[in-house]
CSV table of C-alpha atoms and ligand atoms in Angstrom, one decimal:
chain,number,residue,atom,x,y,z
A,1,MET,CA,16.7,-9.9,-13.8
A,2,GLU,CA,13.0,-10.5,-14.2
A,3,PHE,CA,10.7,-11.7,-11.4
A,4,GLN,CA,10.8,-15.5,-10.9
A,5,PHE,CA,10.1,-17.9,-8.0
A,6,ILE,CA,13.2,-19.0,-6.2
A,7,HIS,CA,13.6,-22.0,-4.0
A,8,THR,CA,16.2,-22.4,-1.2
A,9,SER,CA,17.0,-24.9,1.5
A,10,TYR,CA,15.4,-22.5,4.0
A,11,ASP,CA,11.9,-22.6,2.4
A,12,VAL,CA,8.7,-23.5,4.3
A,13,ASP,CA,8.1,-27.2,4.8
A,14,ILE,CA,5.1,-29.1,3.6
A,15,ASP,CA,3.2,-28.4,6.9
A,16,GLY,CA,3.7,-24.6,6.6
A,17,HIS,CA,6.6,-24.4,9.2
A,18,PHE,CA,10.1,-23.1,9.1
A,19,GLY,CA,11.7,-25.5,11.6
A,20,GLU,CA,9.6,-25.0,14.7
A,21,TYR,CA,8.4,-21.6,13.6
A,22,GLY,CA,5.5,-20.4,11.4
A,23,GLY,CA,2.5,-22.6,11.0
A,24,ALA,CA,-1.1,-21.5,10.9
A,25,TYR,CA,-2.6,-21.2,14.3
A,26,VAL,CA,-6.0,-19.8,13.4
A,27,PRO,CA,-9.7,-20.2,14.4
A,28,GLU,CA,-11.6,-22.9,12.6
A,29,VAL,CA,-13.3,-20.5,10.2
A,30,LEU,CA,-10.0,-19.4,8.7
A,31,ARG,CA,-8.6,-22.9,8.3
A,32,GLN,CA,-10.3,-23.6,5.0
A,33,PRO,CA,-9.7,-20.1,3.5
A,34,LEU,CA,-6.0,-20.4,4.1
A,35,ILE,CA,-5.9,-23.9,2.5
A,36,GLU,CA,-7.7,-22.4,-0.5
A,37,LEU,CA,-5.3,-19.5,-0.6
A,38,GLU,CA,-2.3,-21.8,-0.7
A,39,LYS,CA,-3.9,-24.0,-3.4
A,40,GLN,CA,-4.7,-21.0,-5.6
A,41,TYR,CA,-1.2,-19.6,-5.0
A,42,ARG,CA,0.5,-22.8,-6.0
A,43,ALA,CA,-1.6,-22.8,-9.2
A,44,ALA,CA,-0.7,-19.2,-9.9
A,45,GLN,CA,3.0,-20.0,-9.5
A,46,GLN,CA,2.7,-22.5,-12.4
A,47,ASP,CA,0.8,-20.1,-14.6
A,48,GLU,CA,3.1,-18.3,-17.1
A,49,SER,CA,0.5,-15.6,-17.7
A,50,PHE,CA,0.4,-14.8,-13.9
A,51,VAL,CA,4.2,-14.5,-13.8
A,52,ALA,CA,4.2,-12.4,-17.0
A,53,HIS,CA,1.6,-10.1,-15.4
A,54,VAL,CA,3.7,-9.6,-12.3
A,55,ARG,CA,6.7,-8.8,-14.4
A,56,ARG,CA,4.8,-6.3,-16.5
A,57,LEU,CA,3.4,-4.4,-13.5
A,58,PHE,CA,6.8,-4.4,-11.8
A,59,ASN,CA,8.3,-2.8,-14.8
A,60,GLU,CA,5.5,-0.6,-16.1
A,61,PHE,CA,3.8,0.5,-12.9
A,62,VAL,CA,6.3,0.2,-10.0
A,63,GLY,CA,9.2,1.3,-12.1
A,64,ARG,CA,11.5,-1.7,-11.6
A,65,PRO,CA,14.3,-2.4,-11.7
A,66,THR,CA,15.3,0.1,-9.0
A,67,PRO,CA,18.9,1.1,-9.1
A,68,LEU,CA,21.9,-0.4,-7.3
A,69,HIS,CA,24.1,2.6,-6.6
A,70,HIS,CA,27.8,2.3,-5.7
A,71,CYS,CA,28.3,4.9,-2.9
A,72,LYS,CA,31.8,6.0,-3.8
A,73,ASN,CA,31.8,9.2,-1.7
A,74,LEU,CA,30.4,7.5,1.3
A,75,SER,CA,32.7,4.5,1.0
A,76,SER,CA,35.8,6.8,0.9
A,77,ALA,CA,34.4,9.0,3.6
A,78,VAL,CA,34.0,5.9,5.9
A,79,GLY,CA,37.4,4.5,4.7
A,80,GLY,CA,36.8,0.8,4.2
A,81,ALA,CA,34.6,-1.6,2.2
A,82,GLN,CA,32.7,-0.5,-0.9
A,83,ILE,CA,29.1,0.3,0.0
A,84,PHE,CA,26.3,-0.2,-2.5
A,85,ILE,CA,22.7,0.8,-1.9
A,86,LYS,CA,19.7,-0.9,-3.5
A,87,ASN,CA,17.3,2.1,-3.8
A,88,GLU,CA,13.8,0.8,-3.2
A,89,GLY,CA,12.9,4.4,-2.4
A,90,LEU,CA,12.6,4.8,-6.2
A,91,ALA,CA,9.8,2.3,-6.5
A,92,HIS,CA,6.3,3.8,-6.9
A,93,THR,CA,4.9,4.9,-3.5
A,94,GLY,CA,8.5,5.3,-2.2
A,95,ALA,CA,9.2,1.9,-0.6
A,96,HIS,CA,9.4,-1.8,-1.2
A,97,LYS,CA,5.9,-2.6,0.1
A,98,ILE,CA,4.4,-2.1,-3.4
A,99,ASN,CA,6.2,-5.3,-4.5
A,100,HIS,CA,4.1,-7.7,-2.4
A,101,CYS,CA,1.0,-5.5,-2.9
A,102,ILE,CA,1.2,-6.0,-6.6
A,103,GLY,CA,1.6,-9.8,-6.2
A,104,GLN,CA,-1.2,-10.2,-3.8
A,105,ALA,CA,-3.5,-7.9,-5.9
A,106,LEU,CA,-3.0,-10.2,-8.9
A,107,LEU,CA,-3.7,-13.2,-6.6
A,108,ALA,CA,-6.9,-11.6,-5.3
A,109,GLU,CA,-8.0,-10.9,-8.8
A,110,ARG,CA,-7.3,-14.4,-9.9
A,111,MET,CA,-9.4,-15.7,-6.9
A,112,GLY,CA,-12.3,-13.5,-8.0
A,113,LYS,CA,-12.1,-11.2,-4.9
A,114,ARG,CA,-13.0,-7.6,-5.5
A,115,LYS,CA,-12.6,-6.3,-1.9
A,116,ILE,CA,-9.4,-5.8,0.0
A,117,VAL,CA,-8.9,-5.5,3.8
A,118,ALA,CA,-5.7,-4.6,5.5
A,119,GLU,CA,-4.3,-3.3,8.7
A,120,THR,CA,-1.7,-0.6,8.9
A,121,GLY,CA,0.5,0.8,11.7
A,122,ALA,CA,2.3,4.0,10.4
A,123,GLY,CA,0.3,3.8,7.2
A,124,GLN,CA,3.0,2.8,4.7
A,125,HIS,CA,1.4,-0.6,4.1
A,126,GLY,CA,-2.1,1.0,4.0
A,127,LEU,CA,-0.8,3.5,1.4
A,128,ALA,CA,0.6,0.7,-0.9
A,129,THR,CA,-2.6,-1.3,-0.5
A,130,ALA,CA,-4.8,1.7,-1.3
A,131,THR,CA,-2.6,2.4,-4.3
A,132,ILE,CA,-3.0,-1.1,-5.9
A,133,SER,CA,-6.7,-1.1,-4.9
A,134,ALA,CA,-7.1,2.0,-7.0
A,135,LEU,CA,-5.2,0.4,-9.9
A,136,PHE,CA,-7.2,-2.8,-9.8
A,137,GLY,CA,-10.6,-1.2,-9.0
A,138,PHE,CA,-10.9,-3.0,-5.6
A,139,GLU,CA,-12.9,-1.7,-2.7
A,140,CYS,CA,-10.3,-1.1,0.0
A,141,THR,CA,-10.8,-1.0,3.8
A,142,VAL,CA,-7.8,-0.2,6.0
A,143,TYR,CA,-7.9,-0.5,9.8
A,144,MET,CA,-5.6,1.7,11.7
A,145,GLY,CA,-5.3,2.0,15.5
A,146,GLU,CA,-6.8,5.4,16.6
A,147,ILE,CA,-3.4,6.6,18.0
A,148,ASP,CA,-1.7,5.9,14.7
A,149,TYR,CA,-4.6,7.4,12.8
A,150,ASP,CA,-4.2,10.7,14.7
A,151,ARG,CA,-0.4,10.7,14.5
A,152,GLN,CA,-0.1,9.7,10.8
A,153,ARG,CA,-2.6,12.1,9.3
A,154,PRO,CA,-0.7,12.6,6.0
A,155,ASN,CA,-0.9,8.9,5.2
A,156,VAL,CA,-4.6,8.8,6.2
A,157,TYR,CA,-5.1,11.7,3.8
A,158,TYR,CA,-3.3,9.9,0.9
A,159,MET,CA,-5.2,6.7,1.5
A,160,GLU,CA,-8.5,8.5,1.3
A,161,GLN,CA,-7.4,10.4,-1.9
A,162,LEU,CA,-6.7,7.0,-3.4
A,163,GLY,CA,-10.3,5.9,-2.6
A,164,ALA,CA,-9.7,3.7,0.5
A,165,THR,CA,-11.9,3.8,3.6
A,166,VAL,CA,-9.7,4.2,6.7
A,167,VAL,CA,-11.2,3.0,9.9
A,168,PRO,CA,-9.8,4.2,13.2
A,169,VAL,CA,-9.8,1.3,15.7
A,170,LYS,CA,-10.8,2.4,19.2
A,171,ASP,CA,-10.3,-1.0,21.0
A,172,GLY,CA,-7.5,-2.0,23.3
A,173,THR,CA,-4.3,-0.1,23.1
A,174,ARG,CA,-5.5,1.6,19.8
A,175,ARG,CA,-2.3,0.5,18.0
A,176,LEU,CA,-1.3,-1.9,15.2
A,177,LYS,CA,-2.1,-5.0,17.2
A,178,ASP,CA,-5.7,-3.9,17.6
A,179,ALA,CA,-5.9,-2.8,14.0
A,180,ALA,CA,-4.7,-6.4,13.0
A,181,ILE,CA,-7.5,-7.9,15.2
A,182,ALA,CA,-10.1,-5.7,13.6
A,183,ALA,CA,-8.9,-6.5,10.1
A,184,MET,CA,-8.9,-10.2,10.8
A,185,LYS,CA,-12.4,-10.0,12.2
A,186,HIS,CA,-13.5,-8.1,9.1
A,187,TRP,CA,-12.0,-10.8,6.9
A,188,THR,CA,-13.6,-13.6,8.9
A,189,THR,CA,-17.1,-12.2,8.3
A,190,ASN,CA,-16.5,-11.4,4.6
A,191,ILE,CA,-14.4,-14.3,3.4
A,192,GLY,CA,-16.4,-14.9,0.2
A,193,ASP,CA,-15.6,-11.7,-1.6
A,194,THR,CA,-12.6,-10.2,0.4
A,195,TYR,CA,-8.9,-10.8,0.2
A,196,PHE,CA,-6.9,-10.1,3.4
A,197,LEU,CA,-3.7,-8.4,2.2
A,198,LEU,CA,-0.8,-8.7,4.7
A,199,GLY,CA,2.0,-6.2,4.8
A,200,SER,CA,5.1,-8.2,5.9
A,201,VAL,CA,6.4,-11.8,6.1
A,202,ILE,CA,4.2,-12.5,9.1
A,203,GLY,CA,0.9,-14.0,9.8
A,204,PRO,CA,-0.3,-17.6,9.3
A,205,HIS,CA,1.1,-19.8,6.5
A,206,PRO,CA,1.1,-19.3,3.5
A,207,TYR,CA,1.4,-15.5,3.9
A,208,PRO,CA,5.1,-15.3,4.9
A,209,THR,CA,6.0,-17.3,1.8
A,210,ILE,CA,3.7,-15.4,-0.6
A,211,ILE,CA,5.1,-12.0,0.6
A,212,LYS,CA,8.7,-13.3,0.6
A,213,ASP,CA,8.3,-14.5,-3.0
A,214,PHE,CA,7.2,-11.1,-4.4
A,215,GLN,CA,9.8,-9.2,-2.4
A,216,THR,CA,12.6,-11.5,-3.8
A,217,ILE,CA,12.7,-9.3,-6.9
A,218,ILE,CA,14.9,-7.1,-4.7
A,219,GLY,CA,17.6,-9.8,-4.3
A,220,ILE,CA,17.2,-11.0,-7.9
A,221,GLU,CA,17.9,-7.6,-9.2
A,222,VAL,CA,20.8,-7.0,-6.8
A,223,GLN,CA,22.5,-10.2,-7.8
A,224,SER,CA,22.5,-9.4,-11.5
A,225,GLN,CA,23.2,-5.7,-11.1
A,226,PHE,CA,26.2,-6.4,-8.8
A,227,ARG,CA,27.6,-8.9,-11.3
A,228,ARG,CA,27.2,-6.5,-14.2
A,229,GLN,CA,28.6,-3.5,-12.3
A,230,THR,CA,31.6,-5.1,-10.6
A,231,GLY,CA,32.4,-8.3,-12.6
A,232,ARG,CA,32.3,-10.1,-9.2
A,233,GLU,CA,30.1,-13.1,-8.4
A,234,ASN,CA,28.4,-11.8,-5.2
A,235,PRO,CA,28.8,-9.1,-2.6
A,236,ASP,CA,30.5,-10.1,0.7
A,237,PHE,CA,27.7,-8.7,2.9
A,238,CYS,CA,24.0,-7.9,2.5
A,239,VAL,CA,22.4,-5.7,5.1
A,240,ALA,CA,18.7,-4.8,5.6
A,241,CYS,CA,16.5,-3.4,8.3
A,242,VAL,CA,14.0,-5.8,9.9
A,243,GLY,CA,10.5,-4.8,11.0
A,244,GLY,CA,8.4,-7.9,10.2
A,245,GLY,CA,11.2,-8.8,7.8
A,246,SER,CA,9.9,-8.4,4.3
A,247,ASN,CA,12.5,-6.1,2.7
A,248,ALA,CA,15.3,-8.1,4.4
A,249,ILE,CA,14.1,-11.5,3.2
A,250,GLY,CA,13.5,-10.0,-0.3
A,251,LEU,CA,17.2,-9.1,-0.4
A,252,PHE,CA,18.5,-12.2,1.3
A,253,ASN,CA,16.5,-14.9,-0.5
A,254,PRO,CA,18.6,-15.4,-3.6
A,255,PHE,CA,21.8,-15.4,-1.4
A,256,LEU,CA,20.6,-17.9,1.3
A,257,ASP,CA,22.4,-20.8,-0.3
A,258,GLU,CA,25.4,-18.8,-1.3
A,259,VAL,CA,27.5,-19.6,1.8
A,260,ASN,CA,30.1,-16.9,1.2
A,261,VAL,CA,27.7,-14.1,1.5
A,262,ARG,CA,27.1,-12.9,5.0
A,263,LEU,CA,23.6,-11.7,5.7
A,264,ILE,CA,22.8,-9.2,8.4
A,265,GLY,CA,19.3,-8.1,9.6
A,266,VAL,CA,19.2,-4.8,11.6
A,267,GLU,CA,16.5,-4.4,14.2
A,268,ALA,CA,15.5,-1.2,16.0
A,269,GLY,CA,17.5,-0.6,19.1
A,270,GLY,CA,15.4,2.4,20.0
A,271,ARG,CA,16.7,4.3,23.0
A,272,GLY,CA,19.6,1.9,23.3
A,273,THR,CA,18.7,0.4,26.7
A,274,ALA,CA,17.7,-3.2,27.3
A,275,ILE,CA,14.6,-2.0,29.1
A,276,ARG,CA,11.3,-3.5,27.7
A,277,GLY,CA,9.4,-0.8,25.9
A,278,ASP,CA,12.6,1.1,24.9
A,279,HIS,CA,13.4,-0.9,21.7
A,280,ALA,CA,12.0,-3.3,19.2
A,281,SER,CA,14.9,-5.7,19.0
A,282,LYS,CA,13.6,-9.3,19.1
A,283,ILE,CA,16.9,-11.2,18.7
A,284,GLU,CA,19.3,-9.1,20.7
A,285,GLY,CA,16.5,-8.0,23.0
A,286,LYS,CA,15.8,-11.6,24.1
A,287,ALA,CA,12.3,-12.0,22.8
A,288,THR,CA,10.7,-15.3,23.6
A,289,VAL,CA,8.8,-17.9,21.5
A,290,GLY,CA,5.1,-17.5,21.3
A,291,VAL,CA,2.1,-17.9,19.1
A,292,VAL,CA,0.6,-14.5,18.1
A,293,GLU,CA,-1.4,-13.3,15.1
A,294,GLY,CA,-1.6,-16.9,13.8
A,295,TYR,CA,2.0,-17.9,13.7
A,296,LYS,CA,4.8,-19.1,16.0
A,297,SER,CA,7.9,-16.9,16.3
A,298,PHE,CA,9.9,-14.6,18.6
A,299,PHE,CA,7.8,-11.9,20.3
A,300,LEU,CA,8.6,-9.2,22.9
A,301,GLN,CA,6.1,-10.3,25.5
A,302,ASN,CA,5.8,-10.7,29.3
A,303,ASP,CA,5.6,-14.0,31.1
A,304,SER,CA,1.9,-14.4,30.6
A,305,GLY,CA,2.2,-13.8,26.9
A,306,GLN,CA,1.0,-10.1,26.8
A,307,ILE,CA,2.7,-8.3,24.0
A,308,SER,CA,5.1,-5.6,25.2
A,309,ASN,CA,5.1,-2.1,24.0
A,310,THR,CA,8.1,-1.2,21.8
A,311,HIS,CA,9.8,2.0,20.9
A,312,SER,CA,11.6,3.1,17.7
A,313,ILE,CA,12.1,6.5,16.1
A,314,SER,CA,10.8,4.7,13.0
A,315,ALA,CA,7.3,3.3,12.9
A,316,GLY,CA,8.1,0.7,10.3
A,317,VAL,CA,10.5,-1.2,12.5
A,318,ASP,CA,8.7,-1.1,15.9
A,319,TYR,CA,6.8,-4.3,15.4
A,320,SER,CA,6.9,-6.6,18.5
A,321,GLY,CA,7.4,-9.8,16.5
A,322,ILE,CA,9.6,-11.1,13.7
A,323,GLY,CA,8.6,-13.1,10.6
A,324,PRO,CA,8.9,-16.9,11.3
A,325,GLN,CA,11.5,-17.5,8.5
A,326,HIS,CA,13.7,-15.0,10.3
A,327,ALA,CA,13.3,-16.8,13.6
A,328,TYR,CA,14.4,-20.0,11.7
A,329,LEU,CA,17.3,-18.3,9.9
A,330,HIS,CA,18.5,-17.0,13.3
A,331,SER,CA,18.2,-20.5,14.8
A,332,ARG,CA,20.1,-22.0,11.9
A,333,GLY,CA,22.8,-19.3,12.2
A,334,ARG,CA,22.4,-18.3,8.6
A,335,VAL,CA,21.5,-14.7,9.2
A,336,GLU,CA,23.0,-12.5,11.9
A,337,TYR,CA,20.7,-10.0,13.7
A,338,VAL,CA,21.9,-6.8,15.3
A,339,ALA,CA,20.3,-3.7,16.7
A,340,VAL,CA,20.9,0.0,15.8
A,341,GLU,CA,19.7,2.9,18.1
A,342,ASP,CA,17.5,5.8,17.1
A,343,SER,CA,20.4,8.3,17.3
A,344,ASP,CA,22.7,6.3,15.1
A,345,ALA,CA,19.9,5.9,12.5
A,346,LEU,CA,19.5,9.7,12.4
A,347,LYS,CA,23.2,10.2,11.9
A,348,ALA,CA,23.3,7.6,9.1
A,349,LEU,CA,20.4,9.4,7.4
A,350,GLN,CA,22.5,12.6,7.4
A,351,LEU,CA,25.6,10.8,6.2
A,352,LEU,CA,23.9,9.2,3.2
A,353,ALA,CA,22.1,12.4,2.3
A,354,LYS,CA,25.2,14.6,2.4
A,355,ASN,CA,27.6,12.1,0.7
A,356,GLU,CA,25.3,10.5,-1.9
A,357,GLY,CA,22.3,12.7,-2.4
A,358,VAL,CA,19.9,10.0,-1.1
A,359,ILE,CA,17.7,10.6,1.9
A,360,PRO,CA,16.7,7.1,3.2
A,361,ALA,CA,13.6,6.2,5.2
A,362,LEU,CA,14.3,6.1,8.9
A,363,GLU,CA,13.7,2.3,8.8
A,364,SER,CA,16.4,2.0,6.1
A,365,ALA,CA,18.7,4.4,7.9
A,366,HIS,CA,19.1,1.6,10.6
A,367,ALA,CA,20.6,-0.6,7.9
A,368,VAL,CA,22.8,2.2,6.6
A,369,ALA,CA,24.1,2.9,10.1
A,370,TYR,CA,25.2,-0.7,10.6
A,371,ALA,CA,26.7,-1.0,7.1
A,372,VAL,CA,28.8,2.2,7.7
A,373,LYS,CA,30.1,0.8,11.0
A,374,LEU,CA,30.9,-2.6,9.4
A,375,ALA,CA,32.5,-1.0,6.3
A,376,SER,CA,35.0,0.8,8.5
A,377,THR,CA,36.3,-2.5,9.9
A,378,LEU,CA,36.9,-4.0,6.4
A,379,ASP,CA,39.4,-3.4,3.6
A,380,ALA,CA,38.5,-1.7,0.3
A,381,SER,CA,38.3,-4.9,-1.7
A,382,LYS,CA,35.2,-6.0,0.3
A,383,SER,CA,31.7,-5.0,-0.7
A,384,ILE,CA,28.4,-4.5,1.2
A,385,VAL,CA,25.0,-4.1,-0.3
A,386,VAL,CA,22.5,-2.2,1.9
A,387,ASN,CA,18.8,-2.2,1.1
A,388,VAL,CA,17.4,1.3,1.2
A,389,SER,CA,13.8,0.0,1.7
A,390,GLY,CA,12.3,3.4,1.2
A,391,ARG,CA,12.8,7.1,0.8
A,392,GLY,CA,12.8,9.6,3.6
A,393,ASP,CA,10.2,12.2,2.6
A,394,LYS,CA,7.5,10.5,4.7
A,395,ASP,CA,9.5,11.0,7.8
A,396,ILE,CA,9.7,14.8,7.7
A,397,PHE,CA,7.5,15.2,10.8
A,398,ILE,CA,9.9,13.1,12.8
A,399,THR,CA,13.3,13.9,11.4
A,400,ALA,CA,12.8,17.7,11.2
A,401,LYS,CA,11.6,17.7,14.8
A,402,SER,CA,14.8,15.9,15.8
A,403,LEU,CA,17.3,17.6,13.5
A,404,ILE,CA,16.1,21.2,13.3
A,405,PRO,CA,13.7,21.5,16.3
A,406,SER,CA,13.5,25.3,16.6
A,407,LYS,CA,13.3,26.0,12.8
A,408,TRP,CA,10.6,23.3,12.4
A,409,ASP,CA,8.6,24.8,15.3
A,410,GLU,CA,8.8,28.2,13.7
A,411,TYR,CA,7.6,26.8,10.4
A,412,LEU,CA,4.6,25.0,11.9
A,413,LYS,CA,3.6,28.1,13.9
A,414,SER,CA,3.9,30.3,10.8
A,415,GLN,CA,1.6,27.8,8.9
A,416,ILE,CA,-1.1,28.1,11.6
A,417,ALA,CA,-0.7,31.9,11.8
A,418,ALA,CA,-1.0,32.2,8.0
A,419,ASP,CA,-4.4,30.5,8.2
A,420,HIS,CA,-5.9,33.0,10.7
B,1,PLP,C1,7.3,-1.1,6.5
B,1,PLP,C2,8.7,-0.7,6.2
B,1,PLP,C3,9.8,-1.4,6.7
B,1,PLP,C4,9.6,-2.6,7.6
B,1,PLP,O1,9.0,-3.7,7.1
B,1,PLP,P1,9.7,-5.1,6.7
B,1,PLP,O2,8.6,-6.0,6.5
B,1,PLP,O3,10.6,-5.5,7.8
B,1,PLP,O4,10.4,-4.8,5.5
B,1,PLP,C5,11.0,-1.0,6.3
B,1,PLP,N1,11.2,0.0,5.5
B,1,PLP,C6,10.2,0.8,5.0
B,1,PLP,C7,10.5,1.9,4.2
B,1,PLP,C8,8.9,0.4,5.4
B,1,PLP,O5,7.9,1.1,4.9
């Protein structure tokens, strides 16, 4: 179950598209660097020492393989199918993002780049990027919208401890979109020595493919762990949450051509209304096709192409677009996309914690919530694998405020009082 490159009938085509989606809609200055990136990436894929290096860091730095855990208590509490969780929360830094950061760091090193630039929303991608930059000795700059910078201080603190420079972006709406523009601008003016490290299966070709390839370790491990643990060929269902879509495609990729495995992506249903700005569900929420951030896909936008605000209790799944391969998988009917509301994600977090001793990230809790609902409609011979993309520690400032509001308030007040 070691890392390898996997090809499916849903891969990107020779022009960098997935059907009508994807592509590289970028300013002229970025055209050549993206062609060069693709060329170098193709060469790396053929290089056994590159592959060996990815495997070694996955095992010896990230702590792979992460476990596939049969949730016997949860399955019997729910009364239906067998639920398994792939616990990416046990990967170093607490989530799956480290997988594509390792791969891209090795690619950057191979290309002779010693500087990394990235954007981050909630800070999880920035944290993983700062981590690998420390490991590789790269100079790391992370752009973060000023609002996110103020709200996600713990992650800013960790990034700085890891040696990264975190730049608050004061332009526009001061959110992820503006951070992305600032990071892209930084890259455009420093292409010679800087690698632009993307955080999900989004952006112009070849990024969605590069990021998918390194995340595919999730599905590779699941397939072999499931076979060993159950003696069965494949699970009946695979379920994962979808922000940009990297942990989901990582789980799904080895199963895309296995027609008997049903694949389900879970988006953020937010407050549970269809109102724009109340959710981040692209597929159920009727997003429309557009070209944003260099690629063509579904985006929540108004009639003139302005990106809409979104809401989710979980910052990792509130992205207003969806990776182009997911748009394609939806249009081909290969993956089903559903939405789960904030309140159900919180309930699922408590259910998994109390029954299995695992506190999932709020993003992952969306997938758990759907899996639990699905399991109750199936019989006990069926099995569902859920990707727990990260662990829940990082969410304490959100979950504690929702789950134990008065105790949490008291705690925060006592902390301030103790300092005076
Ligand atoms: C960032 C993040 C996500 C969402 O990103 P994808 O690219 O859709 O995987 C999900 N879970 C966790 C824990 C994250 O940090």
